[in-house]
Coordinates of C-alpha atoms and ligand atoms in Angstrom, one line a residue:
X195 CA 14.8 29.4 -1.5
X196 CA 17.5 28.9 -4.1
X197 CA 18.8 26.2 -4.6
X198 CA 21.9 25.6 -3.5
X199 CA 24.5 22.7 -2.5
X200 CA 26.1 23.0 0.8
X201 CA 28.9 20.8 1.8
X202 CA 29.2 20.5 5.3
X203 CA 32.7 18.4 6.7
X204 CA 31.6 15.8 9.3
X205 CA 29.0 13.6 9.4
X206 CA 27.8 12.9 13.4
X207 CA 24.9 14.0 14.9
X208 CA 24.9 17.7 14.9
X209 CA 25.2 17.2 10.8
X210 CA 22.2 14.8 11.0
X211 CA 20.1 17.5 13.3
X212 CA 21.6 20.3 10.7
X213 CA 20.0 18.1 7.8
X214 CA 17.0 17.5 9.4
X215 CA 16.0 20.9 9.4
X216 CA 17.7 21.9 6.0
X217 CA 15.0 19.3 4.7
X218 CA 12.2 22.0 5.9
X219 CA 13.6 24.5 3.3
X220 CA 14.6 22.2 0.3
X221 CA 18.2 22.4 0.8
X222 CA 20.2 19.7 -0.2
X223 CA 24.1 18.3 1.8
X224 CA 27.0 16.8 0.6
X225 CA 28.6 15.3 3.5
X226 CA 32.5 14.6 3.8
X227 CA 33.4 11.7 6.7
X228 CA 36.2 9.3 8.0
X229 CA 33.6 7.0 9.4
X230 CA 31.5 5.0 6.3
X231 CA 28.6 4.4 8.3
X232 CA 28.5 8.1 10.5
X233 CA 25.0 8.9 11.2
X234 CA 24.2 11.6 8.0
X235 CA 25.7 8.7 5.7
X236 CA 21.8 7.4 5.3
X237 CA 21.1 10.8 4.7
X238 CA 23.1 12.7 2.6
X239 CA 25.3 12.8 -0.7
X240 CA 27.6 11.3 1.4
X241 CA 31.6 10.9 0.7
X242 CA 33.5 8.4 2.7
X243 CA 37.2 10.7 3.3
X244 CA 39.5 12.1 5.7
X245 CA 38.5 16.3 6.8
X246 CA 42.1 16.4 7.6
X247 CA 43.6 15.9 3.8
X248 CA 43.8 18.9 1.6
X249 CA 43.3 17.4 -1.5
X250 CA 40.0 15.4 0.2
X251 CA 38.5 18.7 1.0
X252 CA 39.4 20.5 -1.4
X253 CA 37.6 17.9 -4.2
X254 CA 34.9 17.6 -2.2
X255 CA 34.2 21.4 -1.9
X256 CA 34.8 22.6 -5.2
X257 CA 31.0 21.8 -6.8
X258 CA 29.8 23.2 -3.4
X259 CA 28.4 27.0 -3.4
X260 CA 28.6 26.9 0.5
X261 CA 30.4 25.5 2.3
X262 CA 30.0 24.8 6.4
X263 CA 31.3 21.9 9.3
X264 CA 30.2 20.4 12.5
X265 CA 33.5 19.2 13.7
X266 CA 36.6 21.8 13.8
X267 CA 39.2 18.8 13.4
X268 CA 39.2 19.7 9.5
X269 CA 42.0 20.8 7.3
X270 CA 42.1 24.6 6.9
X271 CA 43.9 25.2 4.0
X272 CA 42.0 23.2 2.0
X273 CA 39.6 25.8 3.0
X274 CA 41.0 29.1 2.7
X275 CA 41.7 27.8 -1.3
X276 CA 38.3 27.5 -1.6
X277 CA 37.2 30.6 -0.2
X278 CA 40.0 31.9 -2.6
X279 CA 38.0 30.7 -5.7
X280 CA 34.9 32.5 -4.2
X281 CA 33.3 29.7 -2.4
X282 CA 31.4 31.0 0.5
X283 CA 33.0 28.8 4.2
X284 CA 31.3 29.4 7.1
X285 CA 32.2 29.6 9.9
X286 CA 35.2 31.3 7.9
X287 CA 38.7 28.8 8.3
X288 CA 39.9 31.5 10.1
X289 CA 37.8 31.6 12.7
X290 CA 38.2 27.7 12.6
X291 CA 41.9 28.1 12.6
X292 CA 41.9 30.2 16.5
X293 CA 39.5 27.8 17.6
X294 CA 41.2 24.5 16.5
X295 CA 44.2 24.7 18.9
X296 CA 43.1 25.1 22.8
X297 CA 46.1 27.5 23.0
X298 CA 45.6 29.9 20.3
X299 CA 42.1 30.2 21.3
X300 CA 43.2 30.9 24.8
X301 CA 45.7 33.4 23.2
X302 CA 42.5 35.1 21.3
X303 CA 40.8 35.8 25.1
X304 CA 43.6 37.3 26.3
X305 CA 44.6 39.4 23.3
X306 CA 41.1 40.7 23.4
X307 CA 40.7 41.6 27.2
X308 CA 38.2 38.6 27.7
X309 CA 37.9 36.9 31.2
X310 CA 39.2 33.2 31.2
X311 CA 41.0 31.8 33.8
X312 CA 45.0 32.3 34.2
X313 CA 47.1 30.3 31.7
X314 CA 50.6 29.4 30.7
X315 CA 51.2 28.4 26.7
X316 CA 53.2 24.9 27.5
X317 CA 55.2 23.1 24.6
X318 CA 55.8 19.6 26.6
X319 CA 56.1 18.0 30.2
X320 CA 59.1 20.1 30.9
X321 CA 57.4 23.4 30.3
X322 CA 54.2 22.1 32.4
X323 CA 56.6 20.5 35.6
X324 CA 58.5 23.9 35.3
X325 CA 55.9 25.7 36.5
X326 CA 54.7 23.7 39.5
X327 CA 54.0 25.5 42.3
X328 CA 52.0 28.3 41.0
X329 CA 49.4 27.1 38.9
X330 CA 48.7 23.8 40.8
X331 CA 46.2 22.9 41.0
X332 CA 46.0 23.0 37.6
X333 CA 44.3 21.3 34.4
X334 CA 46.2 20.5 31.6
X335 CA 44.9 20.3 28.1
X336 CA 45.9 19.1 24.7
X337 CA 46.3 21.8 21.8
X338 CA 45.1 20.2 19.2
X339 CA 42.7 17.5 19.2
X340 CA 41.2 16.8 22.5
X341 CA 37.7 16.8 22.7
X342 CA 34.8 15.5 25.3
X343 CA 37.6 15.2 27.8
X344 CA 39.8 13.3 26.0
X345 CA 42.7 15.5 26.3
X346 CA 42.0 16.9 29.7
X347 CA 43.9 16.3 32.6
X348 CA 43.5 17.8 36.3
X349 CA 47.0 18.1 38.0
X350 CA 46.6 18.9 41.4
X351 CA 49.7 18.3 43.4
X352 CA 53.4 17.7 42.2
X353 CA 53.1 14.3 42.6
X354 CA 50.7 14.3 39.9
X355 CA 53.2 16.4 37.3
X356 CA 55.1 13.9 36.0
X357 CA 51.9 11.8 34.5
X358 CA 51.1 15.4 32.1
X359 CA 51.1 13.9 28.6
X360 CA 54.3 15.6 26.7
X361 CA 52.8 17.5 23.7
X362 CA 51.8 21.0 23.0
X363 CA 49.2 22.2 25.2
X364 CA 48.0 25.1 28.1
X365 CA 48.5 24.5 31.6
X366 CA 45.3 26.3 33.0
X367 CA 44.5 27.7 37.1
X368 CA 42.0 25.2 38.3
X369 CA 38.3 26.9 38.6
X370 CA 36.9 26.5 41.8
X371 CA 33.3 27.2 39.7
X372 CA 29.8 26.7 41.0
X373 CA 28.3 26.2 37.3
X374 CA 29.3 25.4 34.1
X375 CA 27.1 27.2 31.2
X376 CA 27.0 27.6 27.7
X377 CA 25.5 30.8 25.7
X378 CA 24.9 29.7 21.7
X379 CA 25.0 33.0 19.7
X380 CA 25.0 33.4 16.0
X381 CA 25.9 36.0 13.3
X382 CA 25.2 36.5 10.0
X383 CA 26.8 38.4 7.3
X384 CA 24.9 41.3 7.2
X385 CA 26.0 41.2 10.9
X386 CA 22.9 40.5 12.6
X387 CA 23.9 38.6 16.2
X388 CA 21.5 37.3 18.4
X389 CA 22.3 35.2 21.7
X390 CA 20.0 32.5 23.0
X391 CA 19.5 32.6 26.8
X392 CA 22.3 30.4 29.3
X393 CA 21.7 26.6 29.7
X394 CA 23.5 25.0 32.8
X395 CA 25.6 21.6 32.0
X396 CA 25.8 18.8 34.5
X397 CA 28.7 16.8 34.0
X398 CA 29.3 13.0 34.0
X399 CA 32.1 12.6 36.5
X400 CA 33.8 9.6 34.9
X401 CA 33.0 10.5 31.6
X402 CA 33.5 14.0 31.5
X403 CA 30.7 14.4 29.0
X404 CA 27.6 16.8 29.6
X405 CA 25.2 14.4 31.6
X406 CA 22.2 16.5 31.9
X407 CA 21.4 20.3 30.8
X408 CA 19.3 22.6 32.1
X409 CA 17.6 25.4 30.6
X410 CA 17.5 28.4 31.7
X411 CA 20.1 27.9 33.8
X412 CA 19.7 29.0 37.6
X413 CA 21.7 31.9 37.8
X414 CA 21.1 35.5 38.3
X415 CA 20.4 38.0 35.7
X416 CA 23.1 40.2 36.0
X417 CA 25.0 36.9 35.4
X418 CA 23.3 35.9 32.8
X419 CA 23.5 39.2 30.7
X420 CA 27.6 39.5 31.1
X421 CA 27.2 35.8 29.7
X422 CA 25.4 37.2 26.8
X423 CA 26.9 40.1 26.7
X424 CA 30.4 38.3 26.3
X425 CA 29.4 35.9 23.8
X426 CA 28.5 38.3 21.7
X427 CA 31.5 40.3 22.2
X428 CA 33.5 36.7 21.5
X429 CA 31.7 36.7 18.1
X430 CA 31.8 40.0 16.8
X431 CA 35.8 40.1 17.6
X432 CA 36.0 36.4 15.8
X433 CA 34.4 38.7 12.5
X434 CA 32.4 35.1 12.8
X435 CA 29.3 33.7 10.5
X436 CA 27.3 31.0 11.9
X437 CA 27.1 29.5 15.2
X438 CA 29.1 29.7 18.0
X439 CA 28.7 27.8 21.4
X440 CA 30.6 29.6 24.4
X441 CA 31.6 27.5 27.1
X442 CA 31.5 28.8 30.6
X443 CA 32.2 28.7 34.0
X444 CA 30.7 30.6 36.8
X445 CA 32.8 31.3 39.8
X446 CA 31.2 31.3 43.7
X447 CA 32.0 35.2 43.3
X448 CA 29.1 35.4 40.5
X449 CA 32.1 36.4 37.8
X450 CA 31.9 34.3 34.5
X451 CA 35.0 33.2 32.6
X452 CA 35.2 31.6 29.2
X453 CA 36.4 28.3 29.3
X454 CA 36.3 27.3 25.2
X455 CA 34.1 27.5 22.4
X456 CA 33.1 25.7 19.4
X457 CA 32.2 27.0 15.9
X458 CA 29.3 25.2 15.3
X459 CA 26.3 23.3 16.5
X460 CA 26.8 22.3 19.6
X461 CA 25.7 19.7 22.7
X462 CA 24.5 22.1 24.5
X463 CA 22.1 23.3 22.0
X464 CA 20.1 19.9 21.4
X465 CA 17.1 21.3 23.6
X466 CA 16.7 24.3 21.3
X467 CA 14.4 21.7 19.0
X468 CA 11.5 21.7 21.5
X469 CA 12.1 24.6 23.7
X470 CA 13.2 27.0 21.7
X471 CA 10.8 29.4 19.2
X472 CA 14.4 28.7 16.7
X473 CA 16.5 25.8 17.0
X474 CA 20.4 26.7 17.3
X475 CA 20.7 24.1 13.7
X476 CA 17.8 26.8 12.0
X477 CA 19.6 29.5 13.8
X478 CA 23.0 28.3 12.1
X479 CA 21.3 27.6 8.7
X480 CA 19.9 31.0 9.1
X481 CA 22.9 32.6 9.7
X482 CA 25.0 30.7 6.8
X483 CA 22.5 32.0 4.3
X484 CA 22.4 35.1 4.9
X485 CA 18.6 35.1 6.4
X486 CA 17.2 37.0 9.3
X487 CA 18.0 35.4 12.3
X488 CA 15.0 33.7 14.7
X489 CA 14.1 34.6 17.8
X490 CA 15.5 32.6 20.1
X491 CA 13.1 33.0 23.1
X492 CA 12.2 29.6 25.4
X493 CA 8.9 28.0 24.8
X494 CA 8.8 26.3 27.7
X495 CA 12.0 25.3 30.9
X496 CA 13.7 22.3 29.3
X497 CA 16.5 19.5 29.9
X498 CA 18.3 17.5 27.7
X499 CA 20.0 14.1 28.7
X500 CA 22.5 12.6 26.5
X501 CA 22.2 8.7 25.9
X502 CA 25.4 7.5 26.4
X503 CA 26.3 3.9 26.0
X504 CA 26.3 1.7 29.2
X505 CA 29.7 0.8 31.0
X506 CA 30.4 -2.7 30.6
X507 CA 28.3 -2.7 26.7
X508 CA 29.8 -3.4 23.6
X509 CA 28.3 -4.4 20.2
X510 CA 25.5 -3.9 18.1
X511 CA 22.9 -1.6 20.2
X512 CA 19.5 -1.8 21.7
X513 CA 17.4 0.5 23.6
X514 CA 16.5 -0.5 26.9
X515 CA 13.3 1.5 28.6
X516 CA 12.1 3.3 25.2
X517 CA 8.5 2.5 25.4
X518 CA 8.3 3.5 29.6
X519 CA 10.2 7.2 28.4
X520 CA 7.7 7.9 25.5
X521 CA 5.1 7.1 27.6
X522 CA 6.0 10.5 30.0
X523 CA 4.6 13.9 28.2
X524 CA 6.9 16.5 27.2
X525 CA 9.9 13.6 26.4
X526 CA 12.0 14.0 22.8
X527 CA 13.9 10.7 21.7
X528 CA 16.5 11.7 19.0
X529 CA 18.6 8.2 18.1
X530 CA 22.1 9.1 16.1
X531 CA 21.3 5.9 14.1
X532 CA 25.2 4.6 15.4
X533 CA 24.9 1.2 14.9
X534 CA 27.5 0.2 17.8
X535 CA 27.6 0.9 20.9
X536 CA 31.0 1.1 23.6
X537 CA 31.0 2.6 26.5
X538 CA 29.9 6.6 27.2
X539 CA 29.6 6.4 23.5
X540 CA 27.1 9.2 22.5
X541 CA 24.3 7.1 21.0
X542 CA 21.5 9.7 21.1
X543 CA 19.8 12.4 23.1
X544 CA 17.0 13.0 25.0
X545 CA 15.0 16.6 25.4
X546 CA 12.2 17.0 27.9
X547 CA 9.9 20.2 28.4
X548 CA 7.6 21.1 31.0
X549 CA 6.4 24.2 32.4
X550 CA 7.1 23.3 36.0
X551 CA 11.1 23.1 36.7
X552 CA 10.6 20.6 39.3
X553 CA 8.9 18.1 37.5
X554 CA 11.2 19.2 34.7
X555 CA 14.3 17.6 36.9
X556 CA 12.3 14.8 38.0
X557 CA 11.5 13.8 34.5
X558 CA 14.5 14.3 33.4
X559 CA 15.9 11.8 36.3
X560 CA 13.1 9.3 35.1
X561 CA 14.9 9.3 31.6
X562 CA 18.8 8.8 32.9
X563 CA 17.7 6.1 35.2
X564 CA 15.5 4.4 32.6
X565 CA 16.8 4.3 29.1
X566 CA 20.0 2.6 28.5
X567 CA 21.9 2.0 25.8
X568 CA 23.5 -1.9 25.7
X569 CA 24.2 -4.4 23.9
Ligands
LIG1031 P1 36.7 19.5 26.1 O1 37.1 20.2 24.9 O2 37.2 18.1 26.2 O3 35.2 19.6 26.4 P2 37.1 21.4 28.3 O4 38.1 22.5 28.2 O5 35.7 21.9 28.1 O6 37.5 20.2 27.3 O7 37.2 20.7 29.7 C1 36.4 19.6 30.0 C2 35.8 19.9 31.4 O8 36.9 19.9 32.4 C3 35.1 21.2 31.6 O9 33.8 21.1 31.2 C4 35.2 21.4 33.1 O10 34.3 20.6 33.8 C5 36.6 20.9 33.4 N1 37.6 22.0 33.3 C6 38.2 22.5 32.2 N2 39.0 23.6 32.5 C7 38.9 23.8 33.8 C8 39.5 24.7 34.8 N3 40.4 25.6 34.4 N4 39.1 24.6 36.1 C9 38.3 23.6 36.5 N5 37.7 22.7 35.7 C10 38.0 22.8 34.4

């Protein structure tokens, strides 16, 4: 492989599980974070800077001859100058640019005859309690910005209206859905796009954070090909290179609508480590390179729990229940290397594989009930 420096923007965990595998092929990262001690600072050529600031980006891209992220949040003009001086950015900052803002990804869906659920583009609290009785119950989201929840709000009766935050955002019909699932697909630039097979999230009901994942996830095949089938479609219409993780949901009718999407590694990829003949971080590294993308076939049913931190925990972290979860066959530990710990925090994850999908959920029970992050 030629050498070559890649600057990615962001430095979390899907950075430090992009590095790991870069390793594997001699490529080398710069890494551009807010956070001094972020998980790929160990790791990496790592700069300490804000992704937002134009001139911060734009410095710390310009001895890069690729450049790629694993956060959105990042300033896209910076960007587009230096894919002006011939830098290579992928995913390209437009792509970023539609996914960035909830409602100009929204937009995208409808513009291109994709199914999502009904939505109204709302510019503050007026906009959302002028429209009260016909999309309630309702969730409201912020633009720009909100991630893992934060930035989500369910309205659900009139009496609730007046509490929707006042900011730029898309009032969306609530989803009466009966499975949340994610399709990661990728594309390179020679155009070759190839899907990985549906994974169910479980979410945390307080935290609103993927709990547990399941893959494949139990729904039918003619469901899961218009899932594949759409994100594809979502990606070749984007004109996308790299990774993209679609987000959706699957009504009690069996139709699937796209709830968001994400240019990049994503949680709901972690499993593709062990289960996966390609990881989705190969897969991206693949498709940012130009390379022939891997097959993306399951080894084996898997389930990946994320290790949040404890309720009630804060301060320097410790692992509660390791030694009893390595002790079960088929478990993964990945630690993030964050060095505190708060509450619902995502300290780490777990992946476990087994061929039998009972004993898959019962392991992967074991695992939420046993390890805890504390302090
Ligand atoms: P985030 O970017 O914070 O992950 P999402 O848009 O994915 O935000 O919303 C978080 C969660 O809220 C979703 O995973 C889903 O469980 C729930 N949710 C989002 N939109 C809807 C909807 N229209 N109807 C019902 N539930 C929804």
């Amino acid at each position: 492989m030629k050498p070559q420096r890649i600057g990615m923007l962001g430095g979390g965990q899907l950075g430090r599980m992009l590095i790991q595998k870069g390793i594997d092929w001699n490529l080398r990262f710069k890494v551009l974070d807010p956070d001094a001690s972020a998980p790929c600072a160990g790791i990496s050529d790592f700069t300490h800077g804000k992704l937002t600031d134009y001139d911060t980006v734009l410095k710390f891209g310009e001895d890069c001859d690729l450049i790629t992220i694993e956060i959105e949040n990042v300033n896209t003009a910076a960007l587009h100058e230096l894919e002006r001086r011939g830098k290579r950015v992928y995913p390209q900052p437009r792509c970023i640019e539609v996914i960035q803002d909830k409602r100009t990804q929204k937009q995208f869906y409808l513009d291109n005859g994709l199914p999502t659920s009904e939505f109204l583009l709302t510019n503050n609290r007026q906009d959302v309690m002028a429209h009260q009785g016909y999309f309630l119950p309702a969730v409201h989201k912020l633009g720009r910005e909100g991630y893992d929840g934060r930035g989500v709000q369910v309205l659900r009766s009139e009496s609730d209206l007046p509490k929707a935050f006042d900011a730029p955002g898309v009032l969306e019909k609530f989803v009466d859905f009966k499975a949340e699932i994610s399709v990661i697909v990728a594309r390179s630039s020679s155009r070759e796009v190839k899907s990985f097979p549906a994974v169910e999230m479980v979410f945390h009901p307080e935290a609103n954070l993927v709990e547990y994942l399941f893959a494949p996830a139990e729904i039918s095949s003619s469901v899961e090909r218009e899932a594949e089938h759409l994100a594809q479609v979502v990606i070749e219409k984007l004109d996308l290179v790299g990774i993209l993780a679609v987000e959706m949901f699957v009504t009690k009718d069996d139709r699937v609508l796209i709830n968001e999407m994400a240019p990049r590694p994503h949680n709901s990829g972690h499993q593709s480590i062990e289960a996966n003949i390609t990881s989705q971080y190969e897969q991206h590294l693949r498709a940012i390179l130009n390379l022939p993308l891997g097959a993306t076939t399951m080894r084996c049913p898997g389930a990946m729990v994320n290790l949040l931190g404890e309720p009630g925990y804060e301060g320097p972290a410790r692992y509660e229940g390791l030694e009893d979860v390595l002790a079960t066959e088929g478990v993964f530990v990945h630690l993030y290397g964050k060095v505190q710990t708060r509450p619902f925090r995502k300290m780490g994850h777990v992946t476990i594989i087994d061929q039998d999908v009972e004993s898959l959920k019962k392991k992967a029970n074991f695992v939420r009930n046993t390890l805890k992050v504390k302090a």
